[in-house]
mmCIF file of C-alpha atoms in Angstrom:
data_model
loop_
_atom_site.group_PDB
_atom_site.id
_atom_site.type_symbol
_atom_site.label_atom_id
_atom_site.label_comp_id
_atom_site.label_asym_id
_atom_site.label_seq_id
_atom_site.Cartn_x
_atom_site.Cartn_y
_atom_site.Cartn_z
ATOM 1 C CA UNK H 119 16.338 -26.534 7.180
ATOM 2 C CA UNK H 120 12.521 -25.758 7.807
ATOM 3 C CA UNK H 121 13.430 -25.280 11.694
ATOM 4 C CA UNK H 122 16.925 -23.157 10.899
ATOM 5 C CA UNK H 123 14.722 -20.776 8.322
ATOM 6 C CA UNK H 124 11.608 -19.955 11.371
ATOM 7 C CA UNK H 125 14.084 -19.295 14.072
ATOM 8 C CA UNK H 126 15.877 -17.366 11.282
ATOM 9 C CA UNK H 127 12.745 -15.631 10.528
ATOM 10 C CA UNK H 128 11.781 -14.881 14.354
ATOM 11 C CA UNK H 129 14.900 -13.098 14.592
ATOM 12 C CA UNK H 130 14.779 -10.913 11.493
ATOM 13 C CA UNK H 131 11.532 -9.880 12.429
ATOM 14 C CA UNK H 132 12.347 -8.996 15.835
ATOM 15 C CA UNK H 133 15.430 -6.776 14.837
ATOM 16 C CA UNK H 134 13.017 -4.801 12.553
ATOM 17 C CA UNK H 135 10.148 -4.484 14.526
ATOM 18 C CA UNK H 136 13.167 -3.038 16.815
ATOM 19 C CA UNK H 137 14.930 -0.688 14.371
ATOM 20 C CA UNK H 138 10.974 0.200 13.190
ATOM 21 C CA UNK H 139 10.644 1.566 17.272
ATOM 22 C CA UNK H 140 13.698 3.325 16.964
ATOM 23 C CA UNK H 141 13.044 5.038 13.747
ATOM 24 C CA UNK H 142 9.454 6.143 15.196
ATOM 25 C CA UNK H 143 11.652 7.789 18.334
ATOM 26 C CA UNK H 144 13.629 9.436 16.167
ATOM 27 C CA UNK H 145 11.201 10.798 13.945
ATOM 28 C CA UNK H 146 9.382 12.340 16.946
ATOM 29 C CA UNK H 147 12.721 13.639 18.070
ATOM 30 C CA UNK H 148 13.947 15.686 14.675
ATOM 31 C CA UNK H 149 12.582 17.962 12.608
ATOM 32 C CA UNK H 150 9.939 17.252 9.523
ATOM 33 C CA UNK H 151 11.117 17.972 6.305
ATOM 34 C CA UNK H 152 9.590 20.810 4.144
ATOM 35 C CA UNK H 153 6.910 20.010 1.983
ATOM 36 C CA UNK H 154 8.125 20.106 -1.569
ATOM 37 C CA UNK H 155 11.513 18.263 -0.430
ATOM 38 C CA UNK H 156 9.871 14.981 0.366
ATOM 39 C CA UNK H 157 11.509 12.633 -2.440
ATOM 40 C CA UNK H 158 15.212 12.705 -2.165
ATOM 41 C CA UNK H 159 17.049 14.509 -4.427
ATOM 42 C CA UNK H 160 18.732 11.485 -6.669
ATOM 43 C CA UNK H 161 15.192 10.359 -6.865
ATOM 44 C CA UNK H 162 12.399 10.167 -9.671
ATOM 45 C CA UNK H 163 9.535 12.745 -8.331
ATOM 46 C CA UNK H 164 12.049 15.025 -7.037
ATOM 47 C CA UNK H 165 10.731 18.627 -6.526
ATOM 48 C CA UNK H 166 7.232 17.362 -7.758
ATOM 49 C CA UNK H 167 8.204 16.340 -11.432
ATOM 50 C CA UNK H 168 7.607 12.778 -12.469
ATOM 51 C CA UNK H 169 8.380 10.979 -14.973
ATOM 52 C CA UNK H 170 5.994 10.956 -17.720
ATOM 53 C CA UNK H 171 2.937 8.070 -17.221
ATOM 54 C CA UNK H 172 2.513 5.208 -19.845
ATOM 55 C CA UNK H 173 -0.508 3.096 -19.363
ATOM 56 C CA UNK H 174 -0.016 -0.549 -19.237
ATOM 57 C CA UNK H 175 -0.050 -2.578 -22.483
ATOM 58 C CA UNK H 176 -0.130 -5.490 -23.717
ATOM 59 C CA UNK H 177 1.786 -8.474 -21.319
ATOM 60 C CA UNK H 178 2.981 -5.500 -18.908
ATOM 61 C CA UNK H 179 2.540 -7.441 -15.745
ATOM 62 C CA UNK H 180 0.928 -5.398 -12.899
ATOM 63 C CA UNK H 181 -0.437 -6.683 -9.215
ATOM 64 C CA UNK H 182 -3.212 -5.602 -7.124
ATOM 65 C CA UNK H 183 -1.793 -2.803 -5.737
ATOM 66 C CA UNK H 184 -2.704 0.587 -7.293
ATOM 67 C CA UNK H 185 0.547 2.042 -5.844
ATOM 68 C CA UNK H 186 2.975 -0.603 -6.999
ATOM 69 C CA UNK H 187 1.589 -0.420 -10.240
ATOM 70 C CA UNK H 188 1.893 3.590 -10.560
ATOM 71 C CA UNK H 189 5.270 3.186 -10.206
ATOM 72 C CA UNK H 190 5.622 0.987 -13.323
ATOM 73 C CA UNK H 191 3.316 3.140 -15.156
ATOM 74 C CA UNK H 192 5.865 5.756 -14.421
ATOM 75 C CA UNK H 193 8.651 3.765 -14.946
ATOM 76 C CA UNK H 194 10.231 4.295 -11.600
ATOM 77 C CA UNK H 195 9.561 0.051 -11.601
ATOM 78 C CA UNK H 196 10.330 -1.742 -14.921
ATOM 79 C CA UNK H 197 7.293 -0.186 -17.090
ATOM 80 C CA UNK H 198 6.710 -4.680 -18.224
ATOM 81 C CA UNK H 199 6.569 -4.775 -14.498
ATOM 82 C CA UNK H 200 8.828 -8.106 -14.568
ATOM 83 C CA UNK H 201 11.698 -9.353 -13.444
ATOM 84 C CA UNK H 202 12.201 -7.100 -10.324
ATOM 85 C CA UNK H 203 14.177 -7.763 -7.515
ATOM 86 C CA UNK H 204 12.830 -7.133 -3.865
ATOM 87 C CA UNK H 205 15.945 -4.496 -3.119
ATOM 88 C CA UNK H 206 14.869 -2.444 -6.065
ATOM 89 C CA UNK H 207 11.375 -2.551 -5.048
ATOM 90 C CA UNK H 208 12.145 -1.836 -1.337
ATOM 91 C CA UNK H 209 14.459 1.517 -2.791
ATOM 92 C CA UNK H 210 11.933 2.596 -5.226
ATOM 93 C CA UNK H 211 8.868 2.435 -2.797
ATOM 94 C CA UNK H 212 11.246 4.612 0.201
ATOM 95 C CA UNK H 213 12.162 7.110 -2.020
ATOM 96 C CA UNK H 214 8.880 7.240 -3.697
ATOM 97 C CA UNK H 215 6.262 7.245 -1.211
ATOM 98 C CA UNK H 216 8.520 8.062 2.188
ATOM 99 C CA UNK H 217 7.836 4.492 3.963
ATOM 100 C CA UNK H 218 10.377 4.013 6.962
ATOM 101 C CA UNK H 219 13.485 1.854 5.648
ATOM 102 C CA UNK H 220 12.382 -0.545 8.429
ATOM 103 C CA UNK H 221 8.890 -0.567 6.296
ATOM 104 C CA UNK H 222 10.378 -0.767 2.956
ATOM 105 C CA UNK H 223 12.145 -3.755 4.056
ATOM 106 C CA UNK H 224 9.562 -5.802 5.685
ATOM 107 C CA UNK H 225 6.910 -6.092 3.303
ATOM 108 C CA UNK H 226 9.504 -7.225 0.457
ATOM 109 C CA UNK H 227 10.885 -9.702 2.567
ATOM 110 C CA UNK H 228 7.372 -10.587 3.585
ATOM 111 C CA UNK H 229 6.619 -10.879 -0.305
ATOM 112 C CA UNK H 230 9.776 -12.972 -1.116
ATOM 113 C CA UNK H 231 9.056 -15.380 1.675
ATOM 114 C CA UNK H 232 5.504 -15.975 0.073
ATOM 115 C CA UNK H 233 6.836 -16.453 -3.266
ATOM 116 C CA UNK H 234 9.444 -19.323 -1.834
ATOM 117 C CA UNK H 235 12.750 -16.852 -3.054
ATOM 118 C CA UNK H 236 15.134 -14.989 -1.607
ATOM 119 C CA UNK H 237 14.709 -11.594 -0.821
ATOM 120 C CA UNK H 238 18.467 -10.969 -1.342
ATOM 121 C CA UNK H 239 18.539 -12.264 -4.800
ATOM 122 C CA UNK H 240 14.908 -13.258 -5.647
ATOM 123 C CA UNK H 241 13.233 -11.497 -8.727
ATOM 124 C CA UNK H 242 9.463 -11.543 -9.266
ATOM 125 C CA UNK H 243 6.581 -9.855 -11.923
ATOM 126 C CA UNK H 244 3.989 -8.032 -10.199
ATOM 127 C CA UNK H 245 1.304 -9.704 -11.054
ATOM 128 C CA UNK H 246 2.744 -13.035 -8.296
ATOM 129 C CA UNK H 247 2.328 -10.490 -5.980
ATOM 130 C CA UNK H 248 -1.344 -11.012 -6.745
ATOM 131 C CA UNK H 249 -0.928 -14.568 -5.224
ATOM 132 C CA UNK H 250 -4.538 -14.669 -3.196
ATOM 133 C CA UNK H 251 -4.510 -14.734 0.236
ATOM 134 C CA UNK H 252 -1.000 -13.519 0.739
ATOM 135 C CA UNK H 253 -1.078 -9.860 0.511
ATOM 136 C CA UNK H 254 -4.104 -10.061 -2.140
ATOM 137 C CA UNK H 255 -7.298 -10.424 -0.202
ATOM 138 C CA UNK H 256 -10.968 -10.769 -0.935
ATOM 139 C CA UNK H 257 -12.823 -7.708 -0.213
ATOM 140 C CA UNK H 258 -10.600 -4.991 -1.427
ATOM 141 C CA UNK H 259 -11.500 -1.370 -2.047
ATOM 142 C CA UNK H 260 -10.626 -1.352 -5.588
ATOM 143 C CA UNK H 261 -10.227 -4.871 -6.940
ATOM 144 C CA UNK H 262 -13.407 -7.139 -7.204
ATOM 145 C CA UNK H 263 -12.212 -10.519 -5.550
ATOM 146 C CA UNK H 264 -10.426 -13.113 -7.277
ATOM 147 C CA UNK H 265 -12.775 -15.663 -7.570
ATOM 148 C CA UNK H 266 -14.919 -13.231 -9.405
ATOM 149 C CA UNK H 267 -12.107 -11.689 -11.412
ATOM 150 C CA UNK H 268 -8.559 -13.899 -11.784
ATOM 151 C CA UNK H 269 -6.719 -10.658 -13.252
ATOM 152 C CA UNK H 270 -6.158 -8.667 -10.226
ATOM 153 C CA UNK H 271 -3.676 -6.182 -12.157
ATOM 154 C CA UNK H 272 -6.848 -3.450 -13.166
ATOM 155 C CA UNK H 273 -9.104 -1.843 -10.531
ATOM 156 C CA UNK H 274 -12.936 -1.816 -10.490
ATOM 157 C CA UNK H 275 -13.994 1.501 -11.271
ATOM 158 C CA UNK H 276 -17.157 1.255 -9.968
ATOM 159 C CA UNK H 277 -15.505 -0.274 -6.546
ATOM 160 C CA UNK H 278 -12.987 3.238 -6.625
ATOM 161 C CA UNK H 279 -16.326 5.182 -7.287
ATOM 162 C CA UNK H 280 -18.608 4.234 -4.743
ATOM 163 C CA UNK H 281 -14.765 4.268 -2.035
ATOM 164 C CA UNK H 282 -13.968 7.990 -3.497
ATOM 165 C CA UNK H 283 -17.756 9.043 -2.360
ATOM 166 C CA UNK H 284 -17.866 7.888 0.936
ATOM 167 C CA UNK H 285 -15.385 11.097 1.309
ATOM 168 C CA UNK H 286 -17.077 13.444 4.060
ATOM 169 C CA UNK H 287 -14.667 15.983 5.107
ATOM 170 C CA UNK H 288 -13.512 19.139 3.164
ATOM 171 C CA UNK H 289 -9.917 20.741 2.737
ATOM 172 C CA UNK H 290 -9.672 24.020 2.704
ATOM 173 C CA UNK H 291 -10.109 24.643 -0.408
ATOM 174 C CA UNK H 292 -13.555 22.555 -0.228
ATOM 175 C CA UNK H 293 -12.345 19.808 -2.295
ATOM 176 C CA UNK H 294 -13.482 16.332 -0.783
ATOM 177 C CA UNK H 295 -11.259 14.545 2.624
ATOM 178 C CA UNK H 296 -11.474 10.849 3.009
ATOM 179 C CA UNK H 297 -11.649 10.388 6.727
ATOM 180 C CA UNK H 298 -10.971 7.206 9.271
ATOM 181 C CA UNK H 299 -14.401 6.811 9.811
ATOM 182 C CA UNK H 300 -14.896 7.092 6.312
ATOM 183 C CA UNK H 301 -12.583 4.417 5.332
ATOM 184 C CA UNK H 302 -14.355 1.933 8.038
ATOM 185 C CA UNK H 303 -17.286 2.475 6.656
ATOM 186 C CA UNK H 304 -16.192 1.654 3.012
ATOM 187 C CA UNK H 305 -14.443 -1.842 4.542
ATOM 188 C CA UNK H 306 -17.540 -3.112 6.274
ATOM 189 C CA UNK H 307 -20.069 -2.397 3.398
ATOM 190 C CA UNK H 308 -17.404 -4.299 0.827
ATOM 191 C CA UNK H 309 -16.849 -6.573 2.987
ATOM 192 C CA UNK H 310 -20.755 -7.565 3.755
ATOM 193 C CA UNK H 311 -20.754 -7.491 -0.538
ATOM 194 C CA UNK H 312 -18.326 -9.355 -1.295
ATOM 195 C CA UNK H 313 -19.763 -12.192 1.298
ATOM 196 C CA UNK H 314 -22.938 -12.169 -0.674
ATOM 197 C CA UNK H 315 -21.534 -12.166 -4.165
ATOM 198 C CA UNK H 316 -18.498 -14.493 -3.620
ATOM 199 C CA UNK H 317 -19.233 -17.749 -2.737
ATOM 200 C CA UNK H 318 -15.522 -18.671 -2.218
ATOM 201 C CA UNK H 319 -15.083 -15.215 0.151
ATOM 202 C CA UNK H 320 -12.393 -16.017 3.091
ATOM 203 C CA UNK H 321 -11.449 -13.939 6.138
ATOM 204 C CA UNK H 322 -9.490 -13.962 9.084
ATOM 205 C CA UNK H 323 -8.177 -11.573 11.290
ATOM 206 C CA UNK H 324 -4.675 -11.393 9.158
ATOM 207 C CA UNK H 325 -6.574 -10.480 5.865
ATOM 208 C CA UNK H 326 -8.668 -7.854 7.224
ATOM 209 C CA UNK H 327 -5.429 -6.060 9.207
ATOM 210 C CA UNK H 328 -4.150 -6.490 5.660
ATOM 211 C CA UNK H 329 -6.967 -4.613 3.842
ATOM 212 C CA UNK H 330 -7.607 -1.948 6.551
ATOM 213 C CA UNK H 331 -3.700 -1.008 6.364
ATOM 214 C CA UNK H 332 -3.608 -0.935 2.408
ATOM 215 C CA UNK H 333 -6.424 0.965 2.575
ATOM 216 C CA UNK H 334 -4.940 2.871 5.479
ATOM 217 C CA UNK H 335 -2.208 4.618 2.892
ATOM 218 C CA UNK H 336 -4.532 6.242 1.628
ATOM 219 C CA UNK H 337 -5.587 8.553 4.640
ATOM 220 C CA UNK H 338 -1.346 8.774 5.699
ATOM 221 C CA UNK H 339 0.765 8.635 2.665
ATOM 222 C CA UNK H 340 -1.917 10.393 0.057
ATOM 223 C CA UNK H 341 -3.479 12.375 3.027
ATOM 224 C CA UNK H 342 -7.011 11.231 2.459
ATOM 225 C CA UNK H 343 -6.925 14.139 -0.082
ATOM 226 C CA UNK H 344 -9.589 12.975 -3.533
ATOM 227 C CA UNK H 345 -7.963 14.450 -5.813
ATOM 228 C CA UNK H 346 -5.221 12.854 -5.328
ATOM 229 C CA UNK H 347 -6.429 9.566 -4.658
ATOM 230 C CA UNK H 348 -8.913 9.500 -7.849
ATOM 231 C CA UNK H 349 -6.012 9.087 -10.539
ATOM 232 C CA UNK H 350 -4.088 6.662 -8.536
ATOM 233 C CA UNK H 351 -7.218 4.717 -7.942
ATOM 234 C CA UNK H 352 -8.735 5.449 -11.228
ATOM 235 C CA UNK H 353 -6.047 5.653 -13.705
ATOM 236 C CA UNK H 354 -2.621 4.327 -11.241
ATOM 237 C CA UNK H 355 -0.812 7.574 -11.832
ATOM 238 C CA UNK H 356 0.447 10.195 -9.648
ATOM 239 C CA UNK H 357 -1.335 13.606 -9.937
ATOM 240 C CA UNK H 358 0.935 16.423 -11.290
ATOM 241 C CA UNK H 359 3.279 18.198 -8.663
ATOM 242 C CA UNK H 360 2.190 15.145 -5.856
ATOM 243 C CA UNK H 361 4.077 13.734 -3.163
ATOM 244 C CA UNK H 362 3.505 11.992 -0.183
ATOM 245 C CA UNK H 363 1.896 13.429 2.553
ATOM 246 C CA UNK H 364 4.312 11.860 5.726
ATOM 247 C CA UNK H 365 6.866 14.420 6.199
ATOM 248 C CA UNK H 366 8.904 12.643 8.999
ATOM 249 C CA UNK H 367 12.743 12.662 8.395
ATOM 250 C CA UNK H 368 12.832 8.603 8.358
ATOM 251 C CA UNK H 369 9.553 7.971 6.884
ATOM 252 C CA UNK H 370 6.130 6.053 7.862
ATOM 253 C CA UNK H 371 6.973 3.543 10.518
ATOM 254 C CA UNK H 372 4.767 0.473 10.810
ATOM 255 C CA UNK H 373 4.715 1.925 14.451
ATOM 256 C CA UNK H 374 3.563 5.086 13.831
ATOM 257 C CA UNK H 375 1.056 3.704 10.988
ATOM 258 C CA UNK H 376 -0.439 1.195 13.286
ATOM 259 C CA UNK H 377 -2.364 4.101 14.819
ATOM 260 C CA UNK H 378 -4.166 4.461 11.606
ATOM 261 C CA UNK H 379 -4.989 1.319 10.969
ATOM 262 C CA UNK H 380 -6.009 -0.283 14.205
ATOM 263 C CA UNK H 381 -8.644 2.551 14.655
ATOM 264 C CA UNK H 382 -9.501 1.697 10.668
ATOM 265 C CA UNK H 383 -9.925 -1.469 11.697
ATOM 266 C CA UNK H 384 -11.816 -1.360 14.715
ATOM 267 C CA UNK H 385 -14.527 1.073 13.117
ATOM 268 C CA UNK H 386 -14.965 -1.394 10.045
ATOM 269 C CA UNK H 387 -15.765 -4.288 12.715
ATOM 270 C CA UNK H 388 -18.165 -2.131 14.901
ATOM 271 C CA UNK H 389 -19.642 -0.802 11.620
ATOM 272 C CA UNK H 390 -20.506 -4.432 10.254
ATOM 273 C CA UNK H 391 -21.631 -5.583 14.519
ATOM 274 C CA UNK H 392 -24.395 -2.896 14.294
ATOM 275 C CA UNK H 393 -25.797 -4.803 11.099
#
């Protein structure tokens, strides 16, 4: 059965990794959608209105994810954050935050195959999302790692403070831009921290791709814009009249994100080489 499942595996992820290509083609082929239409009609956030935000309390389960947890605190996700099924979270995170189908798929699947369930029928609470080393990785931008602090369901506001500062660009309007170099530069210095301060730290080339392309949603699907990013950070709410900031007809493809984080990536490593 062990054999049967890989060379089932191998093949799923080969047909997405296919339909992910096509999806990127056709996004470059048709047109964007208008800003202000992002979230599809039938959907909560739809012409900038969300629902209303309810901090966490009590048992509410959340994960490590400030984006997966916004949508609980909005109740888009089961506000207790338990008992969720992988197609509902796949559904809620396309419609919310414009990830390709291909995307919204993948990562699910990827999270039900960690958890030993089924994607297809599998439930889960967000905080076993949390599980370390899976998608949860030392060294995050928000989180202080899990050998310092087991609950990984409540950012470090000092963490989001010294990320949100390291913002260097200006809009327009002069509010602050997070930029790719500035979101290198953030990775290596955590990442040189949390190797002094955690004597359990791990790393490998998987976990940091992880972290840079987490991280990496915040310069594509929030735009690198601060004011946007310091209440989901800070607070893991959406700021009034948001939405995401990829206007292609099919969503973020993991092709088309890849070019984010790769050169994310590659700046943290060269960043941390010149120390």
């Amino acid at each position: 059965m062990g054999i049967l499942k890989k060379i089932t595996g191998f093949f799923i992820n080969v047909f997405v990794l296919a339909w992910d290509f096509g999806l990127f083609i056709i996004n470059i082929l048709t047109p964007s959608l208008k800003p202000g239409h992002v979230v599809p009609a039938h959907a909560a956030g739809h012409h900038l209105t969300w629902p209303e935000y309810v901090p966490p309390k009590g048992d509410d389960s959340r994960s490590a994810c400030p984006m997966l947890n916004a949508l609980a605190n909005h109740g888009i996700l089961p506000h207790d954050g338990k008992n969720i099924s992988f197609k509902e979270l796949n559904t809620a995170v396309r419609q919310t935050f414009n990830f390709a189908p291909s995307f919204c798929f993948f990562v699910p699947k990827f999270s039900a195959d960690f958890l030993n369930r089924s994607y297809w029928t599998g439930r889960f609470d967000l905080a076993e999302l949390s599980l370390h080393n899976a998608i949860e990785h030392d060294a995050s931008l928000t989180r202080q790692d899990a050998a310092l602090v087991p609950d990984q369901g409540k950012p470090d506001l000092k963490l989001v403070d010294d990320l949100l500062k390291e913002a260097t660009a200006k809009m327009p309007d002069g509010s602050p831009l997070l930029t790719i170099p500035d979101l290198s530069r953030a990775l290596s210095k955590r990442r040189k921290d949390a190797r002094k301060t955690n004597q359990a730290y791990s790393e490998n080339l998987f976990h940091n791709i992880f972290g840079s392309s987490n991280s990496s949603t915040m310069l594509t699907i929030f735009g690198g814009r601060i004011t946007d990013l310091t209440p989901m950070l800070t607070e893991e709410r959406f700021s009034e009249q948001w939405e995401p900031r990829v206007l292609s007809r099919f969503g973020l493809t993991m092709a088309k994100f890849n070019g984010t984080v790769l050169p994310v990536e590659w700046g943290a490593k060269s960043k941390t080489a010149e120390h």
